[in-house]
Short mmCIF file of N, CA and C in Angstrom, two decimals:
data_model
loop_
_atom_site.label_atom_id
_atom_site.label_comp_id
_atom_site.label_asym_id
_atom_site.label_seq_id
_atom_site.Cartn_x
_atom_site.Cartn_y
_atom_site.Cartn_z
N PHE R 1 110.17 322.56 68.54
CA PHE R 1 111.59 322.33 68.58
C PHE R 1 112.05 321.48 67.38
N LEU R 2 111.22 320.49 67.02
CA LEU R 2 111.60 319.64 65.90
C LEU R 2 111.56 320.38 64.57
N GLU R 3 110.74 321.40 64.45
CA GLU R 3 110.75 322.20 63.22
C GLU R 3 112.08 322.93 63.09
N ALA R 4 112.62 323.40 64.20
CA ALA R 4 113.89 324.12 64.17
C ALA R 4 115.07 323.17 64.02
N SER R 5 114.94 321.96 64.52
CA SER R 5 116.02 320.99 64.49
C SER R 5 115.45 319.60 64.16
N PRO R 6 115.04 319.39 62.90
CA PRO R 6 114.28 318.18 62.54
C PRO R 6 115.03 316.86 62.66
N ASN R 7 116.35 316.90 62.73
CA ASN R 7 117.12 315.66 62.83
C ASN R 7 117.82 315.52 64.17
N ASN R 8 117.34 316.24 65.16
CA ASN R 8 117.93 316.16 66.49
C ASN R 8 117.53 314.83 67.13
N PRO R 9 118.50 313.95 67.39
CA PRO R 9 118.16 312.63 67.93
C PRO R 9 117.45 312.66 69.28
N ASP R 10 117.86 313.59 70.14
CA ASP R 10 117.22 313.67 71.46
C ASP R 10 115.76 314.08 71.34
N LEU R 11 115.49 315.05 70.47
CA LEU R 11 114.10 315.51 70.28
C LEU R 11 113.25 314.44 69.61
N LEU R 12 113.82 313.74 68.64
CA LEU R 12 113.06 312.68 67.98
C LEU R 12 112.70 311.57 68.97
N LEU R 13 113.64 311.21 69.83
CA LEU R 13 113.36 310.17 70.82
C LEU R 13 112.30 310.66 71.81
N GLN R 14 112.42 311.90 72.27
CA GLN R 14 111.43 312.43 73.20
C GLN R 14 110.05 312.48 72.56
N ALA R 15 109.98 312.84 71.29
CA ALA R 15 108.69 312.90 70.60
C ALA R 15 108.10 311.49 70.47
N SER R 16 108.93 310.53 70.11
CA SER R 16 108.44 309.16 69.96
C SER R 16 107.90 308.63 71.29
N GLN R 17 108.69 308.77 72.32
CA GLN R 17 108.25 308.30 73.64
C GLN R 17 107.06 309.12 74.14
N GLY R 18 107.11 310.41 73.94
CA GLY R 18 106.05 311.28 74.45
C GLY R 18 104.69 310.99 73.85
N PHE R 19 104.64 310.83 72.52
CA PHE R 19 103.35 310.55 71.89
C PHE R 19 102.81 309.20 72.35
N SER R 20 103.68 308.22 72.49
CA SER R 20 103.20 306.89 72.89
C SER R 20 102.75 306.86 74.34
N THR R 21 103.51 307.46 75.22
CA THR R 21 103.11 307.42 76.64
C THR R 21 101.89 308.28 76.90
N TYR R 22 101.80 309.42 76.25
CA TYR R 22 100.61 310.26 76.39
C TYR R 22 99.37 309.50 75.92
N THR R 23 99.47 308.85 74.78
CA THR R 23 98.32 308.12 74.24
C THR R 23 97.90 307.01 75.18
N PHE R 24 98.88 306.26 75.68
CA PHE R 24 98.55 305.17 76.60
C PHE R 24 97.89 305.70 77.88
N ALA R 25 98.45 306.76 78.44
CA ALA R 25 97.99 307.25 79.74
C ALA R 25 96.68 308.01 79.68
N PHE R 26 96.47 308.77 78.61
CA PHE R 26 95.32 309.67 78.60
C PHE R 26 94.27 309.33 77.55
N VAL R 27 94.68 309.03 76.34
CA VAL R 27 93.70 308.77 75.27
C VAL R 27 93.03 307.42 75.48
N GLU R 28 93.83 306.41 75.81
CA GLU R 28 93.22 305.09 76.05
C GLU R 28 92.29 305.13 77.26
N ASP R 29 92.61 305.94 78.23
CA ASP R 29 91.73 306.10 79.39
C ASP R 29 90.39 306.70 78.98
N LYS R 30 90.42 307.64 78.05
CA LYS R 30 89.16 308.22 77.54
C LYS R 30 88.31 307.18 76.83
N ILE R 31 88.96 306.29 76.11
CA ILE R 31 88.21 305.23 75.42
C ILE R 31 87.44 304.41 76.44
N ALA R 32 88.09 304.07 77.54
CA ALA R 32 87.42 303.30 78.60
C ALA R 32 86.28 304.11 79.22
N GLN R 33 86.48 305.40 79.41
CA GLN R 33 85.45 306.25 80.00
C GLN R 33 84.23 306.38 79.10
N HIS R 34 84.45 306.35 77.80
CA HIS R 34 83.36 306.54 76.84
C HIS R 34 82.75 305.23 76.35
N HIS R 35 82.96 304.15 77.07
CA HIS R 35 82.55 302.83 76.59
C HIS R 35 81.06 302.73 76.26
N ARG R 36 80.24 303.59 76.78
CA ARG R 36 78.79 303.51 76.52
C ARG R 36 78.36 304.31 75.30
N ASP R 37 79.26 305.07 74.72
CA ASP R 37 78.93 305.90 73.57
C ASP R 37 79.80 305.47 72.38
N PRO R 38 79.24 304.64 71.50
CA PRO R 38 80.03 304.10 70.38
C PRO R 38 80.67 305.19 69.50
N HIS R 39 79.98 306.31 69.34
CA HIS R 39 80.55 307.38 68.52
C HIS R 39 81.82 307.94 69.16
N LEU R 40 81.76 308.23 70.46
CA LEU R 40 82.94 308.76 71.15
C LEU R 40 84.06 307.73 71.20
N VAL R 41 83.73 306.48 71.37
CA VAL R 41 84.75 305.43 71.36
C VAL R 41 85.45 305.42 70.01
N GLU R 42 84.70 305.52 68.94
CA GLU R 42 85.31 305.50 67.60
C GLU R 42 86.18 306.73 67.37
N VAL R 43 85.73 307.88 67.83
CA VAL R 43 86.54 309.10 67.73
C VAL R 43 87.85 308.92 68.50
N ASP R 44 87.76 308.41 69.72
CA ASP R 44 88.95 308.22 70.55
C ASP R 44 89.87 307.14 69.98
N ARG R 45 89.29 306.10 69.41
CA ARG R 45 90.10 305.05 68.78
C ARG R 45 90.92 305.64 67.63
N GLY R 46 90.27 306.45 66.81
CA GLY R 46 90.97 307.09 65.70
C GLY R 46 92.08 308.01 66.20
N ARG R 47 91.80 308.74 67.26
CA ARG R 47 92.81 309.64 67.83
C ARG R 47 93.98 308.83 68.38
N ALA R 48 93.70 307.74 69.08
CA ALA R 48 94.77 306.89 69.61
C ALA R 48 95.62 306.34 68.47
N ARG R 49 94.98 305.85 67.43
CA ARG R 49 95.71 305.31 66.28
C ARG R 49 96.65 306.36 65.70
N ARG R 50 96.13 307.58 65.47
CA ARG R 50 96.94 308.65 64.86
C ARG R 50 98.10 309.07 65.77
N LEU R 51 97.84 309.18 67.07
CA LEU R 51 98.91 309.59 67.98
C LEU R 51 100.00 308.52 68.10
N TYR R 52 99.58 307.25 68.17
CA TYR R 52 100.57 306.19 68.21
C TYR R 52 101.40 306.18 66.92
N LEU R 53 100.75 306.42 65.78
CA LEU R 53 101.49 306.47 64.52
C LEU R 53 102.49 307.62 64.50
N ARG R 54 102.13 308.74 65.09
CA ARG R 54 103.09 309.85 65.17
C ARG R 54 104.30 309.44 66.01
N GLY R 55 104.05 308.78 67.12
CA GLY R 55 105.16 308.30 67.93
C GLY R 55 106.03 307.32 67.16
N ARG R 56 105.39 306.40 66.46
CA ARG R 56 106.13 305.44 65.63
C ARG R 56 106.97 306.17 64.58
N ASP R 57 106.37 307.14 63.92
CA ASP R 57 107.06 307.82 62.83
C ASP R 57 108.26 308.62 63.32
N TYR R 58 108.16 309.24 64.48
CA TYR R 58 109.33 309.94 65.03
C TYR R 58 110.44 308.93 65.35
N GLY R 59 110.06 307.79 65.90
CA GLY R 59 111.06 306.75 66.17
C GLY R 59 111.69 306.21 64.91
N LEU R 60 110.86 305.98 63.89
CA LEU R 60 111.41 305.51 62.61
C LEU R 60 112.36 306.53 62.01
N ARG R 61 112.00 307.79 62.12
CA ARG R 61 112.87 308.84 61.60
C ARG R 61 114.23 308.79 62.28
N LEU R 62 114.22 308.63 63.58
CA LEU R 62 115.47 308.54 64.33
C LEU R 62 116.26 307.30 63.93
N LEU R 63 115.62 306.17 63.88
CA LEU R 63 116.32 304.93 63.52
C LEU R 63 116.91 305.00 62.11
N THR R 64 116.15 305.54 61.18
CA THR R 64 116.64 305.58 59.80
C THR R 64 117.69 306.66 59.59
N LEU R 65 117.70 307.69 60.42
CA LEU R 65 118.79 308.68 60.37
C LEU R 65 120.10 308.02 60.75
N GLN R 66 120.03 307.14 61.71
CA GLN R 66 121.24 306.50 62.23
C GLN R 66 121.61 305.22 61.48
N HIS R 67 120.63 304.62 60.79
CA HIS R 67 120.85 303.35 60.08
C HIS R 67 120.07 303.39 58.76
N GLU R 68 120.69 303.93 57.74
CA GLU R 68 120.01 304.14 56.46
C GLU R 68 119.46 302.85 55.87
N ALA R 69 120.18 301.76 56.01
CA ALA R 69 119.72 300.49 55.42
C ALA R 69 118.42 300.01 56.05
N LEU R 70 118.18 300.41 57.28
CA LEU R 70 116.95 299.99 57.96
C LEU R 70 115.72 300.55 57.25
N ALA R 71 115.83 301.76 56.74
CA ALA R 71 114.69 302.39 56.07
C ALA R 71 114.20 301.55 54.90
N ALA R 72 115.09 301.07 54.09
CA ALA R 72 114.71 300.27 52.92
C ALA R 72 114.12 298.93 53.33
N SER R 73 114.58 298.38 54.44
CA SER R 73 114.10 297.06 54.84
C SER R 73 112.76 297.08 55.54
N LEU R 74 112.26 298.26 55.90
CA LEU R 74 110.98 298.32 56.61
C LEU R 74 109.83 297.80 55.76
N ASN R 75 109.92 297.97 54.46
CA ASN R 75 108.86 297.49 53.57
C ASN R 75 109.29 296.29 52.75
N ALA R 76 110.47 295.77 53.04
CA ALA R 76 110.97 294.59 52.33
C ALA R 76 110.51 293.33 53.06
N HIS R 77 111.02 292.21 52.61
CA HIS R 77 110.72 290.94 53.25
C HIS R 77 111.20 290.98 54.70
N LEU R 78 110.50 290.28 55.56
CA LEU R 78 110.80 290.28 56.99
C LEU R 78 112.24 289.85 57.27
N SER R 79 112.78 288.96 56.47
CA SER R 79 114.17 288.53 56.69
C SER R 79 115.14 289.69 56.48
N ALA R 80 114.85 290.58 55.55
CA ALA R 80 115.71 291.75 55.34
C ALA R 80 115.64 292.69 56.54
N LEU R 81 114.45 292.86 57.09
CA LEU R 81 114.31 293.68 58.28
C LEU R 81 115.09 293.08 59.44
N ARG R 82 114.95 291.79 59.63
CA ARG R 82 115.68 291.13 60.73
C ARG R 82 117.19 291.27 60.55
N ALA R 83 117.67 291.15 59.32
CA ALA R 83 119.11 291.31 59.06
C ALA R 83 119.57 292.71 59.44
N ASN R 84 118.77 293.72 59.13
CA ASN R 84 119.14 295.09 59.49
C ASN R 84 118.98 295.35 60.98
N LEU R 85 117.99 294.75 61.59
CA LEU R 85 117.84 294.90 63.04
C LEU R 85 119.04 294.29 63.77
N ALA R 86 119.62 293.24 63.20
CA ALA R 86 120.78 292.60 63.82
C ALA R 86 121.98 293.55 63.87
N LEU R 87 121.97 294.59 63.06
CA LEU R 87 123.07 295.55 63.04
C LEU R 87 122.92 296.62 64.13
N LEU R 88 121.75 296.70 64.72
CA LEU R 88 121.53 297.70 65.76
C LEU R 88 122.29 297.33 67.02
N ARG R 89 122.64 298.35 67.78
CA ARG R 89 123.42 298.17 69.00
C ARG R 89 122.60 298.57 70.22
N ARG R 90 123.17 298.33 71.37
CA ARG R 90 122.46 298.62 72.63
C ARG R 90 122.01 300.08 72.71
N GLU R 91 122.80 301.00 72.20
CA GLU R 91 122.42 302.41 72.26
C GLU R 91 121.21 302.74 71.38
N ASP R 92 120.84 301.82 70.50
CA ASP R 92 119.66 302.00 69.66
C ASP R 92 118.37 301.54 70.33
N VAL R 93 118.49 300.90 71.48
CA VAL R 93 117.33 300.30 72.14
C VAL R 93 116.21 301.31 72.42
N PRO R 94 116.49 302.50 72.96
CA PRO R 94 115.37 303.42 73.22
C PRO R 94 114.56 303.75 71.96
N ALA R 95 115.24 304.07 70.88
CA ALA R 95 114.53 304.39 69.63
C ALA R 95 113.78 303.16 69.11
N LEU R 96 114.40 302.01 69.19
CA LEU R 96 113.77 300.78 68.71
C LEU R 96 112.54 300.43 69.54
N PHE R 97 112.68 300.52 70.86
CA PHE R 97 111.55 300.19 71.74
C PHE R 97 110.36 301.12 71.48
N TRP R 98 110.60 302.44 71.46
CA TRP R 98 109.48 303.38 71.32
C TRP R 98 108.88 303.34 69.93
N THR R 99 109.68 303.03 68.94
CA THR R 99 109.13 302.86 67.59
C THR R 99 108.18 301.67 67.57
N ALA R 100 108.64 300.55 68.09
CA ALA R 100 107.81 299.35 68.12
C ALA R 100 106.59 299.53 69.00
N TYR R 101 106.75 300.22 70.12
CA TYR R 101 105.63 300.45 71.04
C TYR R 101 104.54 301.28 70.36
N GLY R 102 104.95 302.35 69.70
CA GLY R 102 103.97 303.18 68.98
C GLY R 102 103.31 302.41 67.85
N TRP R 103 104.10 301.63 67.15
CA TRP R 103 103.56 300.83 66.05
C TRP R 103 102.56 299.82 66.58
N ALA R 104 102.91 299.15 67.67
CA ALA R 104 102.00 298.17 68.27
C ALA R 104 100.71 298.84 68.73
N GLY R 105 100.83 300.01 69.34
CA GLY R 105 99.63 300.73 69.78
C GLY R 105 98.72 301.10 68.62
N SER R 106 99.31 301.53 67.52
CA SER R 106 98.49 301.89 66.36
C SER R 106 97.79 300.65 65.79
N ILE R 107 98.47 299.53 65.81
CA ILE R 107 97.85 298.28 65.34
C ILE R 107 96.72 297.87 66.27
N HIS R 108 96.95 297.98 67.56
CA HIS R 108 95.93 297.60 68.55
C HIS R 108 94.61 298.35 68.30
N TRP R 109 94.70 299.62 67.94
CA TRP R 109 93.49 300.41 67.71
C TRP R 109 93.07 300.40 66.25
N SER R 110 93.59 299.45 65.47
CA SER R 110 93.27 299.33 64.05
C SER R 110 92.93 297.90 63.67
N LEU R 111 92.35 297.16 64.59
CA LEU R 111 92.09 295.75 64.32
C LEU R 111 91.12 295.54 63.17
N ASP R 112 90.42 296.58 62.76
CA ASP R 112 89.51 296.49 61.63
C ASP R 112 90.22 296.85 60.31
N ARG R 113 91.52 297.03 60.35
CA ARG R 113 92.30 297.42 59.17
C ARG R 113 93.38 296.37 58.89
N PRO R 114 93.11 295.48 57.95
CA PRO R 114 94.07 294.40 57.67
C PRO R 114 95.46 294.91 57.29
N GLU R 115 95.53 296.05 56.62
CA GLU R 115 96.84 296.57 56.23
C GLU R 115 97.70 296.92 57.45
N MET R 116 97.04 297.29 58.54
CA MET R 116 97.78 297.57 59.77
C MET R 116 98.20 296.26 60.45
N LEU R 117 97.31 295.30 60.47
CA LEU R 117 97.62 294.00 61.09
C LEU R 117 98.80 293.32 60.39
N ALA R 118 98.94 293.57 59.10
CA ALA R 118 100.02 292.97 58.34
C ALA R 118 101.39 293.42 58.84
N ASP R 119 101.45 294.54 59.56
CA ASP R 119 102.72 295.05 60.09
C ASP R 119 103.13 294.40 61.41
N LEU R 120 102.26 293.62 62.00
CA LEU R 120 102.57 293.04 63.32
C LEU R 120 103.87 292.24 63.34
N PRO R 121 104.19 291.43 62.34
CA PRO R 121 105.47 290.71 62.38
C PRO R 121 106.69 291.64 62.47
N ARG R 122 106.59 292.83 61.90
CA ARG R 122 107.69 293.79 61.98
C ARG R 122 107.86 294.29 63.43
N VAL R 123 106.73 294.55 64.07
CA VAL R 123 106.77 294.99 65.47
C VAL R 123 107.37 293.88 66.34
N LEU R 124 106.95 292.66 66.12
CA LEU R 124 107.47 291.54 66.91
C LEU R 124 108.98 291.39 66.71
N ALA R 125 109.44 291.55 65.48
CA ALA R 125 110.88 291.46 65.21
C ALA R 125 111.64 292.57 65.93
N MET R 126 111.06 293.76 65.96
CA MET R 126 111.71 294.88 66.66
C MET R 126 111.78 294.62 68.16
N MET R 127 110.67 294.16 68.74
CA MET R 127 110.68 293.90 70.18
C MET R 127 111.59 292.72 70.52
N ASP R 128 111.67 291.74 69.64
CA ASP R 128 112.63 290.64 69.85
C ASP R 128 114.05 291.20 69.96
N ARG R 129 114.36 292.14 69.07
CA ARG R 129 115.70 292.73 69.09
C ARG R 129 115.93 293.55 70.36
N VAL R 130 114.91 294.24 70.84
CA VAL R 130 115.04 294.95 72.10
C VAL R 130 115.40 293.97 73.21
N LEU R 131 114.72 292.82 73.25
CA LEU R 131 115.02 291.81 74.27
C LEU R 131 116.47 291.33 74.16
N GLU R 132 116.93 291.12 72.94
CA GLU R 132 118.31 290.65 72.75
C GLU R 132 119.33 291.67 73.23
N LEU R 133 119.05 292.94 72.99
CA LEU R 133 120.02 293.99 73.29
C LEU R 133 119.98 294.47 74.74
N ASP R 134 118.78 294.59 75.31
CA ASP R 134 118.65 295.10 76.68
C ASP R 134 117.27 294.78 77.23
N GLU R 135 117.15 293.60 77.79
CA GLU R 135 115.84 293.16 78.28
C GLU R 135 115.35 293.98 79.46
N ARG R 136 116.21 294.79 80.07
CA ARG R 136 115.83 295.60 81.22
C ARG R 136 115.25 296.96 80.82
N TYR R 137 115.40 297.35 79.57
CA TYR R 137 115.03 298.71 79.17
C TYR R 137 113.57 299.02 79.53
N PHE R 138 113.36 300.20 80.04
CA PHE R 138 112.06 300.73 80.43
C PHE R 138 111.24 299.72 81.23
N PHE R 139 111.80 299.36 82.38
CA PHE R 139 111.13 298.46 83.32
C PHE R 139 110.78 297.12 82.68
N ALA R 140 111.72 296.61 81.87
CA ALA R 140 111.53 295.34 81.16
C ALA R 140 110.31 295.41 80.24
N GLY R 141 110.17 296.57 79.58
CA GLY R 141 109.01 296.83 78.74
C GLY R 141 108.78 295.83 77.63
N ALA R 142 109.85 295.30 77.05
CA ALA R 142 109.66 294.30 75.98
C ALA R 142 109.08 293.01 76.55
N HIS R 143 109.47 292.65 77.77
CA HIS R 143 108.87 291.46 78.41
C HIS R 143 107.39 291.71 78.69
N LEU R 144 107.06 292.91 79.16
CA LEU R 144 105.64 293.23 79.38
C LEU R 144 104.86 293.16 78.08
N PHE R 145 105.47 293.69 77.02
CA PHE R 145 104.84 293.65 75.70
C PHE R 145 104.52 292.21 75.31
N PHE R 146 105.54 291.34 75.38
CA PHE R 146 105.32 289.95 74.96
C PHE R 146 104.39 289.21 75.92
N GLY R 147 104.43 289.55 77.20
CA GLY R 147 103.48 288.94 78.14
C GLY R 147 102.06 289.26 77.73
N ALA R 148 101.80 290.52 77.43
CA ALA R 148 100.45 290.92 77.00
C ALA R 148 100.12 290.31 75.64
N TYR R 149 101.08 290.29 74.75
CA TYR R 149 100.85 289.75 73.40
C TYR R 149 100.43 288.28 73.47
N TYR R 150 101.22 287.47 74.15
CA TYR R 150 100.90 286.03 74.19
C TYR R 150 99.67 285.72 75.03
N ALA R 151 99.36 286.56 75.99
CA ALA R 151 98.19 286.33 76.84
C ALA R 151 96.89 286.76 76.16
N SER R 152 96.98 287.68 75.22
CA SER R 152 95.76 288.25 74.64
C SER R 152 95.26 287.52 73.40
N ARG R 153 95.96 286.50 72.97
CA ARG R 153 95.58 285.78 71.76
C ARG R 153 95.19 284.35 72.08
N SER R 154 94.33 283.82 71.25
CA SER R 154 94.03 282.40 71.39
C SER R 154 95.23 281.61 70.86
N ARG R 155 95.31 280.36 71.22
CA ARG R 155 96.41 279.52 70.72
C ARG R 155 96.40 279.47 69.19
N ALA R 156 95.23 279.47 68.59
CA ALA R 156 95.13 279.41 67.13
C ALA R 156 95.75 280.64 66.46
N LEU R 157 95.81 281.76 67.19
CA LEU R 157 96.37 282.99 66.63
C LEU R 157 97.74 283.32 67.24
N GLY R 158 98.40 282.32 67.78
CA GLY R 158 99.75 282.53 68.31
C GLY R 158 99.82 282.79 69.80
N GLY R 159 98.70 282.72 70.47
CA GLY R 159 98.71 282.92 71.92
C GLY R 159 99.37 281.75 72.62
N ASP R 160 99.93 282.02 73.76
CA ASP R 160 100.64 280.99 74.50
C ASP R 160 100.71 281.41 75.97
N PRO R 161 99.79 280.91 76.79
CA PRO R 161 99.75 281.32 78.20
C PRO R 161 101.06 281.06 78.95
N GLU R 162 101.76 279.98 78.62
CA GLU R 162 103.01 279.69 79.31
C GLU R 162 104.08 280.72 78.96
N ARG R 163 104.18 281.08 77.69
CA ARG R 163 105.14 282.11 77.28
C ARG R 163 104.77 283.46 77.88
N ALA R 164 103.48 283.74 77.93
CA ALA R 164 103.03 285.00 78.53
C ALA R 164 103.49 285.06 79.99
N ARG R 165 103.23 284.01 80.72
CA ARG R 165 103.62 283.97 82.14
C ARG R 165 105.14 284.09 82.29
N SER R 166 105.87 283.43 81.43
CA SER R 166 107.33 283.49 81.49
C SER R 166 107.82 284.93 81.30
N HIS R 167 107.28 285.63 80.31
CA HIS R 167 107.67 287.02 80.07
C HIS R 167 107.25 287.92 81.24
N LEU R 168 106.05 287.73 81.74
CA LEU R 168 105.59 288.57 82.84
C LEU R 168 106.39 288.29 84.12
N ASP R 169 106.71 287.04 84.37
CA ASP R 169 107.54 286.72 85.53
C ASP R 169 108.93 287.34 85.40
N ARG R 170 109.47 287.30 84.18
CA ARG R 170 110.79 287.90 83.95
C ARG R 170 110.74 289.42 84.15
N ALA R 171 109.67 290.05 83.70
CA ALA R 171 109.52 291.48 83.90
C ALA R 171 109.48 291.83 85.39
N LEU R 172 108.74 291.03 86.16
CA LEU R 172 108.70 291.24 87.62
C LEU R 172 110.08 291.06 88.24
N GLU R 173 110.77 290.05 87.78
CA GLU R 173 112.12 289.76 88.30
C GLU R 173 113.06 290.94 88.00
N LEU R 174 113.00 291.46 86.79
CA LEU R 174 113.93 292.52 86.38
C LEU R 174 113.55 293.89 86.93
N ALA R 175 112.26 294.18 86.97
CA ALA R 175 111.83 295.53 87.32
C ALA R 175 111.23 295.63 88.73
N GLY R 176 111.00 294.48 89.32
CA GLY R 176 110.44 294.52 90.67
C GLY R 176 108.99 294.88 90.68
#
């Protein structure tokens, strides 16, 4: 469908969400199933990384179609990205959330690639903006994201158990 209508916003959003949710539900599950076979784990890790990147790229395509200035700021200084994210509106939340989610997933499966880790501040800025615009979106998904983010790191690397609990409690409050 996207080949026939490459700039269709509904299709781009569905592709972004679809690749990310499929990867989380099925590919990551395979990684856990193959935990005893390092070769299969590495194959599945690479597949997860590529699929999450596809989801991210469809979301970026949608966001940059609607906000041209955002495209230039993606590789600029983080302050430029934040300034452009501030221009996004509530109706941009689905594209923003799924773009950041796919990007975060690709980083998660690329911890051995410093160039991927360097993008983490961009993902955090995007998820921060999702929280500002609509903290309830997708079952309070941005709160779940930050809960996992702060819980999974040591304090030396930005982890914060209290912030993690606060985000997870808020997600429970909002989404039940």
